[in-house]
Every structure is written in C-alpha cells, then in structure tokens.
PDB file of C-alpha atoms and ligand atoms in Angstrom:
ATOM      1  CA  MET A   1      45.804 -19.986 -28.997  1.00 48.00           C
ATOM      2  CA  SER A   2      44.356 -19.402 -32.178  1.00 47.00           C
ATOM      3  CA  ALA A   3      40.988 -21.255 -31.332  1.00 49.00           C
ATOM      4  CA  SER A   4      40.223 -18.719 -28.856  1.00 49.00           C
ATOM      5  CA  GLY A   5      39.642 -16.234 -31.626  1.00 49.00           C
ATOM      6  CA  PRO A   6      36.603 -17.852 -33.008  1.00 53.00           C
ATOM      7  CA  THR A   7      35.298 -18.655 -29.571  1.00 53.00           C
ATOM      8  CA  LYS A   8      35.322 -15.259 -28.775  1.00 56.00           C
ATOM      9  CA  LYS A   9      33.448 -14.256 -31.730  1.00 58.00           C
ATOM     10  CA  VAL A  10      30.739 -16.625 -30.974  1.00 57.00           C
ATOM     11  CA  LEU A  11      30.361 -15.340 -27.402  1.00 58.00           C
ATOM     12  CA  MET A  12      30.333 -11.793 -28.692  1.00 55.00           C
ATOM     13  CA  THR A  13      27.712 -12.668 -31.031  1.00 61.00           C
ATOM     14  CA  PHE A  14      25.768 -14.386 -28.236  1.00 59.00           C
ATOM     15  CA  SER A  15      25.943 -11.412 -26.125  1.00 58.00           C
ATOM     16  CA  ASP A  16      24.808  -9.219 -29.028  1.00 60.00           C
ATOM     17  CA  ALA A  17      21.806 -11.163 -29.311  1.00 58.00           C
ATOM     18  CA  MET A  18      21.169 -11.144 -25.426  1.00 56.00           C
ATOM     19  CA  ARG A  19      21.381  -7.309 -25.551  1.00 61.00           C
ATOM     20  CA  ARG A  20      18.869  -7.099 -28.449  1.00 60.00           C
ATOM     21  CA  VAL A  21      16.527  -9.617 -26.863  1.00 58.00           C
ATOM     22  CA  ARG A  22      16.761  -8.043 -23.200  1.00 57.00           C
ATOM     23  CA  ARG A  23      15.237  -4.763 -24.034  1.00 56.00           C
ATOM     24  CA  PRO A  24      11.833  -6.094 -25.151  1.00 56.00           C
ATOM     25  CA  LEU A  25      11.960  -8.511 -22.220  1.00 54.00           C
ATOM     26  CA  THR A  26      12.647  -5.893 -19.869  1.00 55.00           C
ATOM     27  CA  VAL A  27       9.733  -3.402 -20.968  1.00 54.00           C
ATOM     28  CA  PHE A  28       7.484  -6.676 -20.864  1.00 56.00           C
ATOM     29  CA  ALA A  29       8.886  -7.305 -17.416  1.00 57.00           C
ATOM     30  CA  ALA A  30       8.085  -4.109 -16.092  1.00 55.00           C
ATOM     31  CA  ALA A  31       4.785  -3.922 -17.342  1.00 52.00           C
ATOM     32  CA  ALA A  32       3.901  -7.354 -15.828  1.00 55.00           C
ATOM     33  CA  VAL A  33       4.980  -6.110 -12.385  1.00 52.00           C
ATOM     34  CA  VAL A  34       2.728  -3.032 -12.854  1.00 51.00           C
ATOM     35  CA  ILE A  35      -0.015  -5.149 -13.853  1.00 50.00           C
ATOM     36  CA  ALA A  36       0.635  -7.599 -10.927  1.00 52.00           C
ATOM     37  CA  ALA A  37       1.125  -4.496  -8.334  1.00 52.00           C
ATOM     38  CA  GLY A  38      -2.163  -3.007  -9.597  1.00 51.00           C
ATOM     39  CA  THR A  39      -3.775  -6.208  -8.847  1.00 51.00           C
ATOM     40  CA  LEU A  40      -2.207  -6.949  -5.515  1.00 52.00           C
ATOM     41  CA  VAL A  41      -3.470  -3.362  -4.607  1.00 51.00           C
ATOM     42  CA  GLY A  42      -6.780  -3.900  -5.797  1.00 48.00           C
ATOM     43  CA  LEU A  43      -7.167  -7.174  -3.774  1.00 52.00           C
ATOM     44  CA  ALA A  44      -5.632  -6.036  -0.487  1.00 53.00           C
ATOM     45  CA  LEU A  45      -7.008  -2.490  -0.399  1.00 68.00           C
ATOM     46  CA  PRO A  46     -10.512  -1.703  -1.455  1.00 80.00           C
ATOM     47  CA  PRO A  47     -11.144   1.734  -0.961  1.00 90.00           C
ATOM     48  CA  TYR A  48     -12.544   2.865   2.300  1.00 95.00           C
ATOM     49  CA  ALA A  49     -16.043   3.939   1.984  1.00 96.00           C
ATOM     50  CA  ILE A  50     -17.423   7.537   3.221  1.00 98.00           C
ATOM     51  CA  SER A  51     -20.888   8.314   3.165  1.00 98.00           C
ATOM     52  CA  GLN A  52     -22.589  11.589   2.913  1.00 98.00           C
ATOM     53  CA  LYS A  53     -26.006  11.345   4.692  1.00 98.00           C
ATOM     54  CA  GLY A  54     -27.933  13.988   6.697  1.00 97.00           C
ATOM     55  CA  ARG A  55     -25.525  16.718   5.200  1.00 97.00           C
ATOM     56  CA  GLN A  56     -22.605  15.038   7.044  1.00 98.00           C
ATOM     57  CA  PHE A  57     -19.765  12.782   6.480  1.00 98.00           C
ATOM     58  CA  HIS A  58     -19.822   9.388   7.965  1.00 98.00           C
ATOM     59  CA  PRO A  59     -17.164   8.904   9.534  1.00 98.00           C
ATOM     60  CA  GLY A  60     -16.090  12.346  10.016  1.00 98.00           C
ATOM     61  CA  GLU A  61     -12.481  11.435  10.362  1.00 98.00           C
ATOM     62  CA  ILE A  62     -10.430   8.948   9.012  1.00 98.00           C
ATOM     63  CA  SER A  63      -6.723   7.624   9.031  1.00 97.00           C
ATOM     64  CA  ILE A  64      -5.763   6.073   5.926  1.00 97.00           C
ATOM     65  CA  LYS A  65      -2.120   5.465   4.301  1.00 96.00           C
ATOM     66  CA  ARG A  66      -0.597   7.013   1.330  1.00 96.00           C
ATOM     67  CA  GLY A  67      -1.783   6.097  -1.974  1.00 95.00           C
ATOM     68  CA  GLU A  68      -4.829   4.749  -0.768  1.00 95.00           C
ATOM     69  CA  THR A  69      -8.458   5.752  -1.698  1.00 96.00           C
ATOM     70  CA  LEU A  70     -11.392   7.173  -0.184  1.00 97.00           C
ATOM     71  CA  GLN A  71     -14.900   6.254  -1.786  1.00 97.00           C
ATOM     72  CA  ILE A  72     -17.411   8.996  -1.188  1.00 98.00           C
ATOM     73  CA  VAL A  73     -20.935   8.157  -1.648  1.00 97.00           C
ATOM     74  CA  ASN A  74     -23.959  10.605  -1.690  1.00 98.00           C
ATOM     75  CA  ASP A  75     -26.173   8.606   0.297  1.00 97.00           C
ATOM     76  CA  ASP A  76     -28.848  11.753   0.563  1.00 97.00           C
ATOM     77  CA  GLY A  77     -31.443  10.797  -1.333  1.00 93.00           C
ATOM     78  CA  ASP A  78     -32.380  14.246  -2.929  1.00 94.00           C
ATOM     79  CA  LEU A  79     -29.418  16.371  -2.238  1.00 97.00           C
ATOM     80  CA  LEU A  80     -26.461  17.467  -4.241  1.00 98.00           C
ATOM     81  CA  HIS A  81     -22.968  17.475  -2.587  1.00 98.00           C
ATOM     82  CA  HIS A  82     -19.733  18.979  -3.717  1.00 98.00           C
ATOM     83  CA  ALA A  83     -16.552  17.601  -2.168  1.00 98.00           C
ATOM     84  CA  TYR A  84     -13.371  19.342  -2.175  1.00 98.00           C
ATOM     85  CA  ILE A  85     -10.077  19.770  -0.694  1.00 98.00           C
ATOM     86  CA  ASP A  86      -7.949  22.842  -0.843  1.00 97.00           C
ATOM     87  CA  SER A  87      -4.843  22.381   0.761  1.00 95.00           C
ATOM     88  CA  PRO A  88      -1.191  23.760  -0.558  1.00 94.00           C
ATOM     89  CA  LYS A  89      -0.239  20.292  -0.742  1.00 93.00           C
ATOM     90  CA  PHE A  90      -3.137  18.466  -2.461  1.00 95.00           C
ATOM     91  CA  ALA A  91      -6.081  20.174  -4.173  1.00 96.00           C
ATOM     92  CA  PHE A  92      -9.394  18.298  -5.165  1.00 98.00           C
ATOM     93  CA  ASP A  93     -12.822  19.126  -6.676  1.00 98.00           C
ATOM     94  CA  SER A  94     -15.466  16.621  -7.158  1.00 98.00           C
ATOM     95  CA  GLY A  95     -17.859  18.809  -9.112  1.00 97.00           C
ATOM     96  CA  ASP A  96     -21.625  18.337  -8.119  1.00 97.00           C
ATOM     97  CA  GLN A  97     -22.402  14.874  -6.706  1.00 98.00           C
ATOM     98  CA  GLN A  98     -25.551  13.857  -7.479  1.00 98.00           C
ATOM     99  CA  PRO A  99     -27.450  11.405  -5.116  1.00 97.00           C
ATOM    100  CA  GLY A 100     -26.301   8.007  -5.359  1.00 97.00           C
ATOM    101  CA  THR A 101     -22.936   8.798  -7.150  1.00 97.00           C
ATOM    102  CA  ARG A 102     -19.643   7.653  -6.115  1.00 97.00           C
ATOM    103  CA  THR A 103     -16.376   9.742  -5.745  1.00 97.00           C
ATOM    104  CA  ASP A 104     -12.873   8.419  -5.497  1.00 97.00           C
ATOM    105  CA  ILE A 105     -10.105  10.472  -3.907  1.00 97.00           C
ATOM    106  CA  ILE A 106      -6.585   8.932  -3.859  1.00 96.00           C
ATOM    107  CA  PHE A 107      -4.332  10.421  -1.305  1.00 96.00           C
ATOM    108  CA  ALA A 108      -0.794  10.342  -2.663  1.00 95.00           C
ATOM    109  CA  MET A 109       0.809  12.600  -0.120  1.00 94.00           C
ATOM    110  CA  PRO A 110       1.187  12.097   3.806  1.00 96.00           C
ATOM    111  CA  GLY A 111      -0.568  14.949   5.805  1.00 97.00           C
ATOM    112  CA  ASP A 112      -3.939  16.077   7.363  1.00 98.00           C
ATOM    113  CA  PHE A 113      -6.465  17.216   4.950  1.00 98.00           C
ATOM    114  CA  GLU A 114     -10.207  18.523   5.064  1.00 98.00           C
ATOM    115  CA  VAL A 115     -12.583  17.483   2.878  1.00 98.00           C
ATOM    116  CA  LEU A 116     -15.268  20.260   2.667  1.00 98.00           C
ATOM    117  CA  CYS A 117     -18.602  20.569   0.960  1.00 98.00           C
ATOM    118  CA  ALA A 118     -18.925  23.451  -1.254  1.00 98.00           C
ATOM    119  CA  ILE A 119     -22.695  23.261  -0.953  1.00 98.00           C
ATOM    120  CA  HIS A 120     -23.193  22.671   2.829  1.00 98.00           C
ATOM    121  CA  PRO A 121     -20.413  24.574   4.731  1.00 97.00           C
ATOM    122  CA  LYS A 122     -20.848  22.465   8.124  1.00 97.00           C
ATOM    123  CA  MET A 123     -19.754  19.190   6.232  1.00 98.00           C
ATOM    124  CA  ARG A 124     -16.278  18.228   7.100  1.00 98.00           C
ATOM    125  CA  LEU A 125     -14.213  15.356   6.963  1.00 98.00           C
ATOM    126  CA  VAL A 126     -10.871  15.095   8.275  1.00 98.00           C
ATOM    127  CA  VAL A 127      -8.325  12.560   6.387  1.00 98.00           C
ATOM    128  CA  HIS A 128      -5.045  11.860   8.152  1.00 98.00           C
ATOM    129  CA  VAL A 129      -2.790  10.322   5.453  1.00 97.00           C
ATOM    130  CA  ASN A 130       0.169   8.362   7.318  1.00 96.00           C
TER     131      ASN A 130
HETATM  132 CU1   CU B   1     -22.977  18.653   0.935  1.00 62.86          CU
END
C-alpha cells in the first residue's frame, strides 16, 4: 500500500499541470470559435441590400432574422439621405448619408422597426426582425 503514495503524488502533479495548461487552451479555443462563427456568418449571411433611390427605400419592407444586417446604399446621385430608427427597443442614426455611401444596420432585437429619413419625411422602410 505504500506504493500508492508516490503514484497519487504523480497523478496530482499531472492534474496540476493540466489545470495550468487548461486555462490558456480554453481561452484560445473560445477565440477560435468566435473567429469561426464570424467567418461562417460572413459567408452564410451577406447583408441585405436596401437602395435609397428617387427619395424612396427599395424595397420598402423586408423581413430578416435577429442579428442580420441591412446595408443601405444611397443610390440617389445628388441627394443626401439620413436614415434613423427611433423605437423604444432600438435607436439608430446614420448621420448624413452622402450619395454613393453605404450604411450598415445590425438588428439585434426582434420586432417591427421603421427606418425613416430625417431629410425626406415620406421615406419609410419597414423591417420585420424575427
Ligand atoms: Cu432621404
């Protein structure tokens, strides 16, 4: 039975070593998962394109899933737009959108949202986030 003493000691030393090693490995693994998920999302889910043209959003209504991105492109050659969302759940303000510029909006919350234009009050885009 005296032989179990040293054996136990070796095991404990080994598990101590594992404990020391495990933390950095876990951090590394978590970082790798985040990078992989980001890559997969980037490949599988390109942003939905919305055009601002003729002082309207095209399309004027869209359904997406939570976490997806709308990319709004100002296709009006010489007009400024200014997209915003003013809802209790989610507020967004693009600032002035110069012609040709792209604005990404990530919808992290489910719900129905109105994207409006601060310059053209008739511009309206309805976004259903499931
Ligand atoms: Cu506008």
